[in-house]
mmCIF file of C-alpha atoms in Angstrom:
data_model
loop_
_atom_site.group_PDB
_atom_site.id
_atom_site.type_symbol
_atom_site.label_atom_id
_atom_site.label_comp_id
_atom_site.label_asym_id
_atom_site.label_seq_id
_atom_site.Cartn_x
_atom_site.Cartn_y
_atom_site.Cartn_z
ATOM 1 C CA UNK A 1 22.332 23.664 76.277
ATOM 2 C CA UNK A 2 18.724 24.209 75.771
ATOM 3 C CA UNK A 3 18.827 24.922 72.080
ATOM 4 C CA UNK A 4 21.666 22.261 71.480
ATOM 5 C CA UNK A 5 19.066 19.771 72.625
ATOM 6 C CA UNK A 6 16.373 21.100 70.525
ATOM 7 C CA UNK A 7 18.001 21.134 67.422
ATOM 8 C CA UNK A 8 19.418 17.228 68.099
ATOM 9 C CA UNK A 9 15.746 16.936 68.608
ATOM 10 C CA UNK A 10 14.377 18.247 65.349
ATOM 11 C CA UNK A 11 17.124 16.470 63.326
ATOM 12 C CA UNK A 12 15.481 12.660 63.001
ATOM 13 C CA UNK A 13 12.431 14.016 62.577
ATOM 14 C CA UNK A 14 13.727 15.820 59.294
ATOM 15 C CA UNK A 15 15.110 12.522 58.204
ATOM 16 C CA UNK A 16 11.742 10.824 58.700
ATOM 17 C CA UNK A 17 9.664 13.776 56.833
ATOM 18 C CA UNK A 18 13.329 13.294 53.770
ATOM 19 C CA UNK A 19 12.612 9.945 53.525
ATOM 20 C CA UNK A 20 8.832 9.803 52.772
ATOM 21 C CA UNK A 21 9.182 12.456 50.045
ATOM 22 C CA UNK A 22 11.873 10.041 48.315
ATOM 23 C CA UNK A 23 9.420 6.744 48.667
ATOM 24 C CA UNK A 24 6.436 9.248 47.200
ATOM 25 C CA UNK A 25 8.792 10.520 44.579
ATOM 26 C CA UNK A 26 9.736 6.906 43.892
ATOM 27 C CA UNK A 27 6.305 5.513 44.111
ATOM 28 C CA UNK A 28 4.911 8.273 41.941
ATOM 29 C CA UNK A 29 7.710 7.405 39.168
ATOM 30 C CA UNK A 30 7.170 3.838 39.605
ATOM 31 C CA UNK A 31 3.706 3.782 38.793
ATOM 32 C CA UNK A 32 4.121 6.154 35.776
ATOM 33 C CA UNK A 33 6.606 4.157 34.114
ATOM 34 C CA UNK A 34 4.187 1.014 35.228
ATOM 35 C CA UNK A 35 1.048 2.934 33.523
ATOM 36 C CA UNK A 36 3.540 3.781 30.243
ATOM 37 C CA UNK A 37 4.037 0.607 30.190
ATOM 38 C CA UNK A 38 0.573 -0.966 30.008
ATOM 39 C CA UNK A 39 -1.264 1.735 27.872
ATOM 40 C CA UNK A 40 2.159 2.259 25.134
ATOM 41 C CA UNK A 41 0.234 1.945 22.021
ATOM 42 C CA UNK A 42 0.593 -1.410 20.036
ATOM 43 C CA UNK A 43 2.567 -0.926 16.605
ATOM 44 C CA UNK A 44 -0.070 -0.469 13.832
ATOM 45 C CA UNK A 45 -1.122 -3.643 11.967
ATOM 46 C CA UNK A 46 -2.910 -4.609 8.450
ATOM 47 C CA UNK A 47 -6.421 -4.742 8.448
ATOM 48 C CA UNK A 48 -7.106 -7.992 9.087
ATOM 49 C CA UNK A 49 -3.980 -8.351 11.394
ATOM 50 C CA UNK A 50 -0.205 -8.645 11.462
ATOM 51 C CA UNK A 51 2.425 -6.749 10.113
ATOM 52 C CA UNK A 52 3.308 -8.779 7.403
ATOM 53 C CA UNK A 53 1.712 -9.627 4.083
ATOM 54 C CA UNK A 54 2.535 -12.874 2.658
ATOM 55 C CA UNK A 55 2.422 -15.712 2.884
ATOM 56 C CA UNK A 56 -0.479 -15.617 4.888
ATOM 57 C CA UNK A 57 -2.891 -13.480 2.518
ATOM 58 C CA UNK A 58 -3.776 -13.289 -1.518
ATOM 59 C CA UNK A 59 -4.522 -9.965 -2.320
ATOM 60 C CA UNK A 60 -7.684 -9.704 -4.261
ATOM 61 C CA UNK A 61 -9.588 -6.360 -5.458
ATOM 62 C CA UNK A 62 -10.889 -4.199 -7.974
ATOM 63 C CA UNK A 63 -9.228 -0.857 -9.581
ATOM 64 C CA UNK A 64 -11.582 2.707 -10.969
ATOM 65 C CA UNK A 65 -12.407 5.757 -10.162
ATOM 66 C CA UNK A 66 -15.653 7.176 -8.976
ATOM 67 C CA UNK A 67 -18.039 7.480 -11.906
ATOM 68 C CA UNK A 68 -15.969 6.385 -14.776
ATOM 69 C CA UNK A 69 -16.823 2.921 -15.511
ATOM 70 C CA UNK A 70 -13.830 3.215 -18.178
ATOM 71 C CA UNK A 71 -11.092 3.235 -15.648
ATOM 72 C CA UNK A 72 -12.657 0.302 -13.671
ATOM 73 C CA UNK A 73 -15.670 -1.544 -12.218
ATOM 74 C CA UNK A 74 -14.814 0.168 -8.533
ATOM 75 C CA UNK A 75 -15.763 3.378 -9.792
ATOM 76 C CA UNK A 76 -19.444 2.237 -10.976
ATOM 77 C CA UNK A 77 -22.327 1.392 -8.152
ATOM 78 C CA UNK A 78 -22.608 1.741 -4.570
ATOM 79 C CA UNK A 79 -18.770 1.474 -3.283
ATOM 80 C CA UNK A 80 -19.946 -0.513 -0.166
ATOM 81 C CA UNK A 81 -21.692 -2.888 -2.409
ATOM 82 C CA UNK A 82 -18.612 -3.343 -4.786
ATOM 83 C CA UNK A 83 -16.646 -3.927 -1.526
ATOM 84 C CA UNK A 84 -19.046 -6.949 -0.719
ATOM 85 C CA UNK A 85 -19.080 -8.270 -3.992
ATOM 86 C CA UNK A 86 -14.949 -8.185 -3.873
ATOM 87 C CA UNK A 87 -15.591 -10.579 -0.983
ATOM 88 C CA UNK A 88 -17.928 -13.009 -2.277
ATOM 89 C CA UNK A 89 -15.801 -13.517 -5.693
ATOM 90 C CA UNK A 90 -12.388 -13.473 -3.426
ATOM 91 C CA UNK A 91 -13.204 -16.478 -2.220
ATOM 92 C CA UNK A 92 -12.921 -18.392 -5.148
ATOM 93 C CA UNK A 93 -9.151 -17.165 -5.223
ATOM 94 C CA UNK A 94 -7.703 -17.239 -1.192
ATOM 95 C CA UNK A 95 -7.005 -21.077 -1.649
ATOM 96 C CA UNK A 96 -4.843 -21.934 1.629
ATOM 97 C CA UNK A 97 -5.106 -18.950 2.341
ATOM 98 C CA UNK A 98 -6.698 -15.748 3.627
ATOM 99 C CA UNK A 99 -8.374 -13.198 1.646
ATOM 100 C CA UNK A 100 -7.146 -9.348 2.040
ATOM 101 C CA UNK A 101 -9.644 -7.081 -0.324
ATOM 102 C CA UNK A 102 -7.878 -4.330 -2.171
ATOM 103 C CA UNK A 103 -9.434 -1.367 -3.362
ATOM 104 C CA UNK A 104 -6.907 0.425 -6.218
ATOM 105 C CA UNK A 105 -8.038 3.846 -6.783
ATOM 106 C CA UNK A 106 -6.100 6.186 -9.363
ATOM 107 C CA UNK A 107 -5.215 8.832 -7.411
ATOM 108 C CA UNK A 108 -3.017 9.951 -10.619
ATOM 109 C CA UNK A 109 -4.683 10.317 -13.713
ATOM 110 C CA UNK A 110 -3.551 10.300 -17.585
ATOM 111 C CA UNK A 111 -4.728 12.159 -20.192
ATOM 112 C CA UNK A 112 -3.999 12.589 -23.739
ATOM 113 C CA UNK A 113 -3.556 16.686 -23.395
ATOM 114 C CA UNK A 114 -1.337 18.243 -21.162
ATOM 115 C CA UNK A 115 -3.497 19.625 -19.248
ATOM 116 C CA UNK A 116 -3.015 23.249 -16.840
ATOM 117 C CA UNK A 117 0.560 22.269 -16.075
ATOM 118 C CA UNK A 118 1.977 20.543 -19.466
ATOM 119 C CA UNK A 119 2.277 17.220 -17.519
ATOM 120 C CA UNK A 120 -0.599 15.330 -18.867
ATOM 121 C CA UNK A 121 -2.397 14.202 -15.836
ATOM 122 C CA UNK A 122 -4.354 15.197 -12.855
ATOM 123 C CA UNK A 123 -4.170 14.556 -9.274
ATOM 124 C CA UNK A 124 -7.217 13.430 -7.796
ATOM 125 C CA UNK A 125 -8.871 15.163 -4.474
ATOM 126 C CA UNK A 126 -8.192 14.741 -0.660
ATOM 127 C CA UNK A 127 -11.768 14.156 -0.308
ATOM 128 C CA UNK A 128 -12.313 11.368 -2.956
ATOM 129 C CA UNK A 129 -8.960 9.804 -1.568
ATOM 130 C CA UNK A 130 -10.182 10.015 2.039
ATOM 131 C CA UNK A 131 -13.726 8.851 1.228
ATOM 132 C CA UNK A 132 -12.367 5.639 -0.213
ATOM 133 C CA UNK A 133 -9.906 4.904 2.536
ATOM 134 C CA UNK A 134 -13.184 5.178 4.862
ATOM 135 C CA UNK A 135 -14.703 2.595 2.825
ATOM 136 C CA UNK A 136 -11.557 0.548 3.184
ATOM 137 C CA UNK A 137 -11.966 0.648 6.892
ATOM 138 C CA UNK A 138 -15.172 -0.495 6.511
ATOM 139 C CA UNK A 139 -14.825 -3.671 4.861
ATOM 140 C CA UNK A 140 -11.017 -4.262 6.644
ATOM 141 C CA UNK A 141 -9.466 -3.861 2.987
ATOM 142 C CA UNK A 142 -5.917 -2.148 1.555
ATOM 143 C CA UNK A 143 -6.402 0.688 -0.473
ATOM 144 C CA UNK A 144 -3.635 0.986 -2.843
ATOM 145 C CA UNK A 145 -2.965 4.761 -4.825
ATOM 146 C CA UNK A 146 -2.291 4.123 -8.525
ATOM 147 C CA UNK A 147 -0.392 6.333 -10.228
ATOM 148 C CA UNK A 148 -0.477 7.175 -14.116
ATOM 149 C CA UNK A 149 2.079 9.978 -14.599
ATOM 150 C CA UNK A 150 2.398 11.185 -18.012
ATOM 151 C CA UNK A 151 5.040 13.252 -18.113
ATOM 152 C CA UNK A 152 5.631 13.857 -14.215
ATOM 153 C CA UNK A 153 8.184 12.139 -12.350
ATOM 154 C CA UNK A 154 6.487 8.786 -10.635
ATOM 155 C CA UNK A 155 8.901 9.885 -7.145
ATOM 156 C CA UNK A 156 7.196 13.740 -7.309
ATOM 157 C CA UNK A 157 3.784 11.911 -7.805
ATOM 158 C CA UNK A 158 4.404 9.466 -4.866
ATOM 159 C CA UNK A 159 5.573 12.214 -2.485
ATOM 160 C CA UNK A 160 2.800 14.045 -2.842
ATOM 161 C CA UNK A 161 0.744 10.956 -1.264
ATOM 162 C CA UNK A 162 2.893 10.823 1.402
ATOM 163 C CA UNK A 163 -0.054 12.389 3.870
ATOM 164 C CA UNK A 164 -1.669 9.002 2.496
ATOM 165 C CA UNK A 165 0.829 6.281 2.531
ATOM 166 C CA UNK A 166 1.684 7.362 6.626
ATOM 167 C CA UNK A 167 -1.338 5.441 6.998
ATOM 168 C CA UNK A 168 -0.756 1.722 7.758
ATOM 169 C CA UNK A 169 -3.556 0.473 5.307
ATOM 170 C CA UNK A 170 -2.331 2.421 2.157
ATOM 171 C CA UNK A 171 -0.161 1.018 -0.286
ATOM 172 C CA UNK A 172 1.368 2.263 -4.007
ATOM 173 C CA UNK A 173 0.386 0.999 -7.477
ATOM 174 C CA UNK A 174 2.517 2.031 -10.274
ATOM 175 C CA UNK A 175 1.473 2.271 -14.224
ATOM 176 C CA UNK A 176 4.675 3.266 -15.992
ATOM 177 C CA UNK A 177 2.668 2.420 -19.650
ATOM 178 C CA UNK A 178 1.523 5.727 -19.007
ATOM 179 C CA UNK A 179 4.898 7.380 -17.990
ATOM 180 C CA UNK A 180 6.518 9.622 -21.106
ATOM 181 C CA UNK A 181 8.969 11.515 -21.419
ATOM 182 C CA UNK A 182 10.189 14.595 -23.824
ATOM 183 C CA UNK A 183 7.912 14.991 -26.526
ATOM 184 C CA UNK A 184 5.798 11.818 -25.940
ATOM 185 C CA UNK A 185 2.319 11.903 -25.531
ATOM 186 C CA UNK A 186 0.454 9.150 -23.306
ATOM 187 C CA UNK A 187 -1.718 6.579 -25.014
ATOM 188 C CA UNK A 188 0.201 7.179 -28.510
ATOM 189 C CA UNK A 189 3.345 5.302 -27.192
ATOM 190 C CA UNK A 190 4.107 2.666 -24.538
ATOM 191 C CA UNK A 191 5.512 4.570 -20.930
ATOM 192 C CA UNK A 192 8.601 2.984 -19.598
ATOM 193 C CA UNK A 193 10.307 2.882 -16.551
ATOM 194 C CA UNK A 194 13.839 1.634 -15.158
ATOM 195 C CA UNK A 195 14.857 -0.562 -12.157
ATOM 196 C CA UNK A 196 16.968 2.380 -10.671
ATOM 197 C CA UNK A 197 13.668 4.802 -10.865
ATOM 198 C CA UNK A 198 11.447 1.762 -9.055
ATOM 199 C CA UNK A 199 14.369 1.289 -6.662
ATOM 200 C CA UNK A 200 14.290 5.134 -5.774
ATOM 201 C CA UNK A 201 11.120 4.688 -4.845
ATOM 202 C CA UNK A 202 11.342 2.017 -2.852
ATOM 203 C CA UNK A 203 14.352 3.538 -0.841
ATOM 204 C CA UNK A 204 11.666 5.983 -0.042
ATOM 205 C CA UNK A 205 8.988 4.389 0.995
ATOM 206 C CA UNK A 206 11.412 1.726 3.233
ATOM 207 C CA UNK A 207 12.244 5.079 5.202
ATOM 208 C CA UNK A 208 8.747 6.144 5.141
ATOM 209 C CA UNK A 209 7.932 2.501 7.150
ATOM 210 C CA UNK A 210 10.804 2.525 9.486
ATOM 211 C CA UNK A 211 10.077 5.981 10.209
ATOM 212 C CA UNK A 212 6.497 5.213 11.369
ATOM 213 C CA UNK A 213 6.564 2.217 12.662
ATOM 214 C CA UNK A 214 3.989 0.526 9.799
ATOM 215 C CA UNK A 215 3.603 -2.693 8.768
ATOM 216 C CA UNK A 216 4.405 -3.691 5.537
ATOM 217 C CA UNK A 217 3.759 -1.631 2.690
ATOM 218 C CA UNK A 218 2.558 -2.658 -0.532
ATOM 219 C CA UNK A 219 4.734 -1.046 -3.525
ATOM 220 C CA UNK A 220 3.295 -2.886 -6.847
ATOM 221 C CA UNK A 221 4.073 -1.867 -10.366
ATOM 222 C CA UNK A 222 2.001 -2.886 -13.342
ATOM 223 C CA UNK A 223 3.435 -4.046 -16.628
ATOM 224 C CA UNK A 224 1.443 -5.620 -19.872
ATOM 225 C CA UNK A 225 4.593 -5.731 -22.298
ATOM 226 C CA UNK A 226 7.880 -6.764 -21.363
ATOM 227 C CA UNK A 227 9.541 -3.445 -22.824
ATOM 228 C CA UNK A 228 7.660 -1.290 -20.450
ATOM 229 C CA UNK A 229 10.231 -2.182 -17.016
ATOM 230 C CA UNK A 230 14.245 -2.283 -18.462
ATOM 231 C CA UNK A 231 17.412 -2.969 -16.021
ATOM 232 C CA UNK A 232 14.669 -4.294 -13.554
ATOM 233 C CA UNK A 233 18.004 -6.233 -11.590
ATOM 234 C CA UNK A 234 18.665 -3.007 -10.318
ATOM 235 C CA UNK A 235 15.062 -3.075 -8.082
ATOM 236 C CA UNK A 236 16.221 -4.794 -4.982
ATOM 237 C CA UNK A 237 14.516 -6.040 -1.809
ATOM 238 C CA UNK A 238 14.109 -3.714 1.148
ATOM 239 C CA UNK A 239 12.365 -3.481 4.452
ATOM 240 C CA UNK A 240 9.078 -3.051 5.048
ATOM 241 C CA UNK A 241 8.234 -2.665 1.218
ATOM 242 C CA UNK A 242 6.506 -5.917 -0.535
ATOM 243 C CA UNK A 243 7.353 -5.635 -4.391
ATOM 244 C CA UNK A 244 4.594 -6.820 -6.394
ATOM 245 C CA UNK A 245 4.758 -7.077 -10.497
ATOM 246 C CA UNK A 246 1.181 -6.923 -12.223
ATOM 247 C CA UNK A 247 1.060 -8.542 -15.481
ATOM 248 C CA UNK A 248 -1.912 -6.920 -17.518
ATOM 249 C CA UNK A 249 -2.243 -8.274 -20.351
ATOM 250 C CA UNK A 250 -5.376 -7.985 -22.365
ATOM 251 C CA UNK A 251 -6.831 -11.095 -24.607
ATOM 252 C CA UNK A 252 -7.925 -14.476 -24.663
ATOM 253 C CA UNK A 253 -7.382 -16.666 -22.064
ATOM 254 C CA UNK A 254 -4.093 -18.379 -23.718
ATOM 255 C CA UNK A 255 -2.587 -15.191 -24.898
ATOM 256 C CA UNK A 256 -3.091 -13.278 -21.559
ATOM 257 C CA UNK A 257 -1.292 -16.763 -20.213
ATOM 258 C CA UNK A 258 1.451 -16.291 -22.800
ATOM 259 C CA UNK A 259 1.625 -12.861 -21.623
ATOM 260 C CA UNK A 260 2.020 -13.614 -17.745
ATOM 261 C CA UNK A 261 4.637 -16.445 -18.738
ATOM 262 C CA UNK A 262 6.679 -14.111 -20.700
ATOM 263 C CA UNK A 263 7.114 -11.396 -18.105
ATOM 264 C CA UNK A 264 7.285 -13.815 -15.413
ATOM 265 C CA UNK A 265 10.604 -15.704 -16.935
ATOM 266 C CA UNK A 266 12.536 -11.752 -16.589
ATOM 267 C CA UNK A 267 10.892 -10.719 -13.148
ATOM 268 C CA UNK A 268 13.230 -11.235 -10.376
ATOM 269 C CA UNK A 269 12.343 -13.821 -7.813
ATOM 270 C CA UNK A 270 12.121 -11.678 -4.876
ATOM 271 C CA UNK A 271 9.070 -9.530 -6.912
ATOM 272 C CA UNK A 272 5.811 -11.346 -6.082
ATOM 273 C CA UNK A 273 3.488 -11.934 -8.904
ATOM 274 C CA UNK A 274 -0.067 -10.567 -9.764
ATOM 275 C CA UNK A 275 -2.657 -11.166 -12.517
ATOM 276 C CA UNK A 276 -5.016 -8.343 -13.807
ATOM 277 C CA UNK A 277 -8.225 -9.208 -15.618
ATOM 278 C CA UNK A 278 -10.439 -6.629 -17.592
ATOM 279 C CA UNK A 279 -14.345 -7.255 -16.997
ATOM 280 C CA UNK A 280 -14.694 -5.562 -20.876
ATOM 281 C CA UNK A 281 -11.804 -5.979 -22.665
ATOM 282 C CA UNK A 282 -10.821 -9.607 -22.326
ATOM 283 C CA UNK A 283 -14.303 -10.208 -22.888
ATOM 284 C CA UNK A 284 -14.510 -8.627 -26.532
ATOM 285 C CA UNK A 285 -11.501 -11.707 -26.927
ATOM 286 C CA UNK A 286 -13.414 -14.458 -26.182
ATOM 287 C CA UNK A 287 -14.616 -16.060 -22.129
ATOM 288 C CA UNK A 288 -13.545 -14.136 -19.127
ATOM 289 C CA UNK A 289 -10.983 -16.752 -17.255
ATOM 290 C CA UNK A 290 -12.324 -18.569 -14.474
ATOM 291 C CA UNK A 291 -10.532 -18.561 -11.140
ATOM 292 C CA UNK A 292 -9.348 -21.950 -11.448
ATOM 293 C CA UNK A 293 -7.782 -20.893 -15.063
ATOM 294 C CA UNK A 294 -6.231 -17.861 -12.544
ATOM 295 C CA UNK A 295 -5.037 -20.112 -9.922
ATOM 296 C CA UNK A 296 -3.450 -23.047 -12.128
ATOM 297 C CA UNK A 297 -1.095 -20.112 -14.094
ATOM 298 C CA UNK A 298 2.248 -20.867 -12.516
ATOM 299 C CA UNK A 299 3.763 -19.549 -10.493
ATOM 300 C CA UNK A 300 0.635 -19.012 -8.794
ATOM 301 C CA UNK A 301 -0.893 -15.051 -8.157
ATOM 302 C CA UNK A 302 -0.608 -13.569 -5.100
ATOM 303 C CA UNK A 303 -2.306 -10.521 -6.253
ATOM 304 C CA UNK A 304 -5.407 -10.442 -8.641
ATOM 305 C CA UNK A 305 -7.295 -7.486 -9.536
ATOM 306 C CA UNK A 306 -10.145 -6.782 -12.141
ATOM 307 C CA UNK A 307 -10.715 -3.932 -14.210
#
């Protein structure tokens, strides 16, 4: 009888001692799932904030490449001091609204030889890419990876950026005058490019966004003649990816508006619309347009961007 009452004895007590490892069990999970839910990390966002690129922002920058003040006035001067300057001129072109700076580096690069691989262009460096991007940061700016291809594929040349274009604040820029094929050689013959070989691309970098979680991703494409994009119907909206068209063309300020209205009546209406200037060779035409010649062209820019 003894032990009988001893072990009635011990049995609440064992419920007691059950029941406060439960509520610390429960308390401990509580406040982890409390503390996952205060520090979860907020989705990435553009530089100057959001997720989503127009309408609030007109996209305004330079293109080059370090030390070549052929490919573009970016690549000449202090970078930081171009960056400023790209935000004192911007100004003149936000109108309603707000000004994101874009920095176009070519990350591809043409040539006129085939160079080691028979492909006609060269890939520019890790560290030049990355010390861009840092100036990017800096001023709160896109940085955008053009692409001249020669003979490569433009897909092969984008996927190779794809340790880049992760990153919420890099975007693409496309020059298919510069992609050849067969026996062509760049620079001797207009590149050309299809609306199935832009869509491809874009099918890839929409996965590339939903897959990471980042904003909205700038995939632009240049064109100066209206022969350089064919079928361009089959380019069609997606996710995540804002199509922008770049008309380049090079002149006075009534034929590069000829130019512009030209490519603009063929560009499909979901394709927002850009204007490229060149500091040296518009200028051997006649005046540089004025940003209020820029703004009036109709429809109006979204993206401008001097050579």
């Amino acid at each position: 009888m003894t032990t009988t009452r001893y072990r009635w004895q011990l049995q609440p007590r064992f419920f007691v001692i059950l029941g406060v490892l439960v509520a610390l069990i429960l308390g401990i999970w509580g406040v982890s799932a409390l503390v996952g839910v205060v520090t979860a990390p907020r989705p990435a966002e553009l530089p100057r904030g959001g997720r989503t690129i127009f309408p609030e922002y007109r996209l305004y920058g330079y293109s080059g490449y370090p030390g070549s003040s052929a490919l573009g006035r970016l690549g000449t001067g202090d970078l930081d001091e171009r960056m400023t300057e790209i935000e004192q001129t911007g100004a003149d072109y936000v109108g309603d609204r707000e000004l994101l700076p874009v920095m176009e580096l070519i990350a591809v690069t043409v040539h006129g030889t085939p160079q080691a691989d028979g492909l006609y262009r060269t890939r520019t460096s890790d560290e030049i890419i990355q010390s861009w991007l840092d100036a990017a940061r800096r001023h709160e700016a896109l940085l955008l990876l053009n692409i001249q291809p020669g003979r490569a594929s433009m897909l092969d040349e984008v996927k190779h950026l794809e340790k880049w274009l992760v990153e919420p604040d890099v975007g693409l820029a496309l020059d298919p005058e510069w992609a050849v094929s067969g026996d062509e050689i760049p620079g001797r013959v207009f590149g050309h490019t299809t609306g199935a070989e832009l869509n491809e691309i874009a099918d890839w970098t929409a996965a590339l966004v939903a897959e990471h979680d980042l904003p909205e991703k700038v995939l632009l494409y240049h064109q100066l003649h209206e022969n350089i994009v064919s079928d361009e119907a089959a380019l069609v909206p997606h996710e995540g990816v804002v199509l922008i068209k770049s008309i380049d063309g090079i002149g006075t300020p009534r034929a590069k508006t000829n130019t512009y209205e030209r490519i603009v009546a063929t560009t499909p209406e979901y394709v927002h619309l850009g204007f490229k200037l060149f500091f040296e060779e518009d200028a051997r035409h006649g005046p540089l347009m004025t940003a209020e010649e820029v703004m009036a062209l109709t429809p109006q820019p979204e993206y401008v961007l001097w050579e």
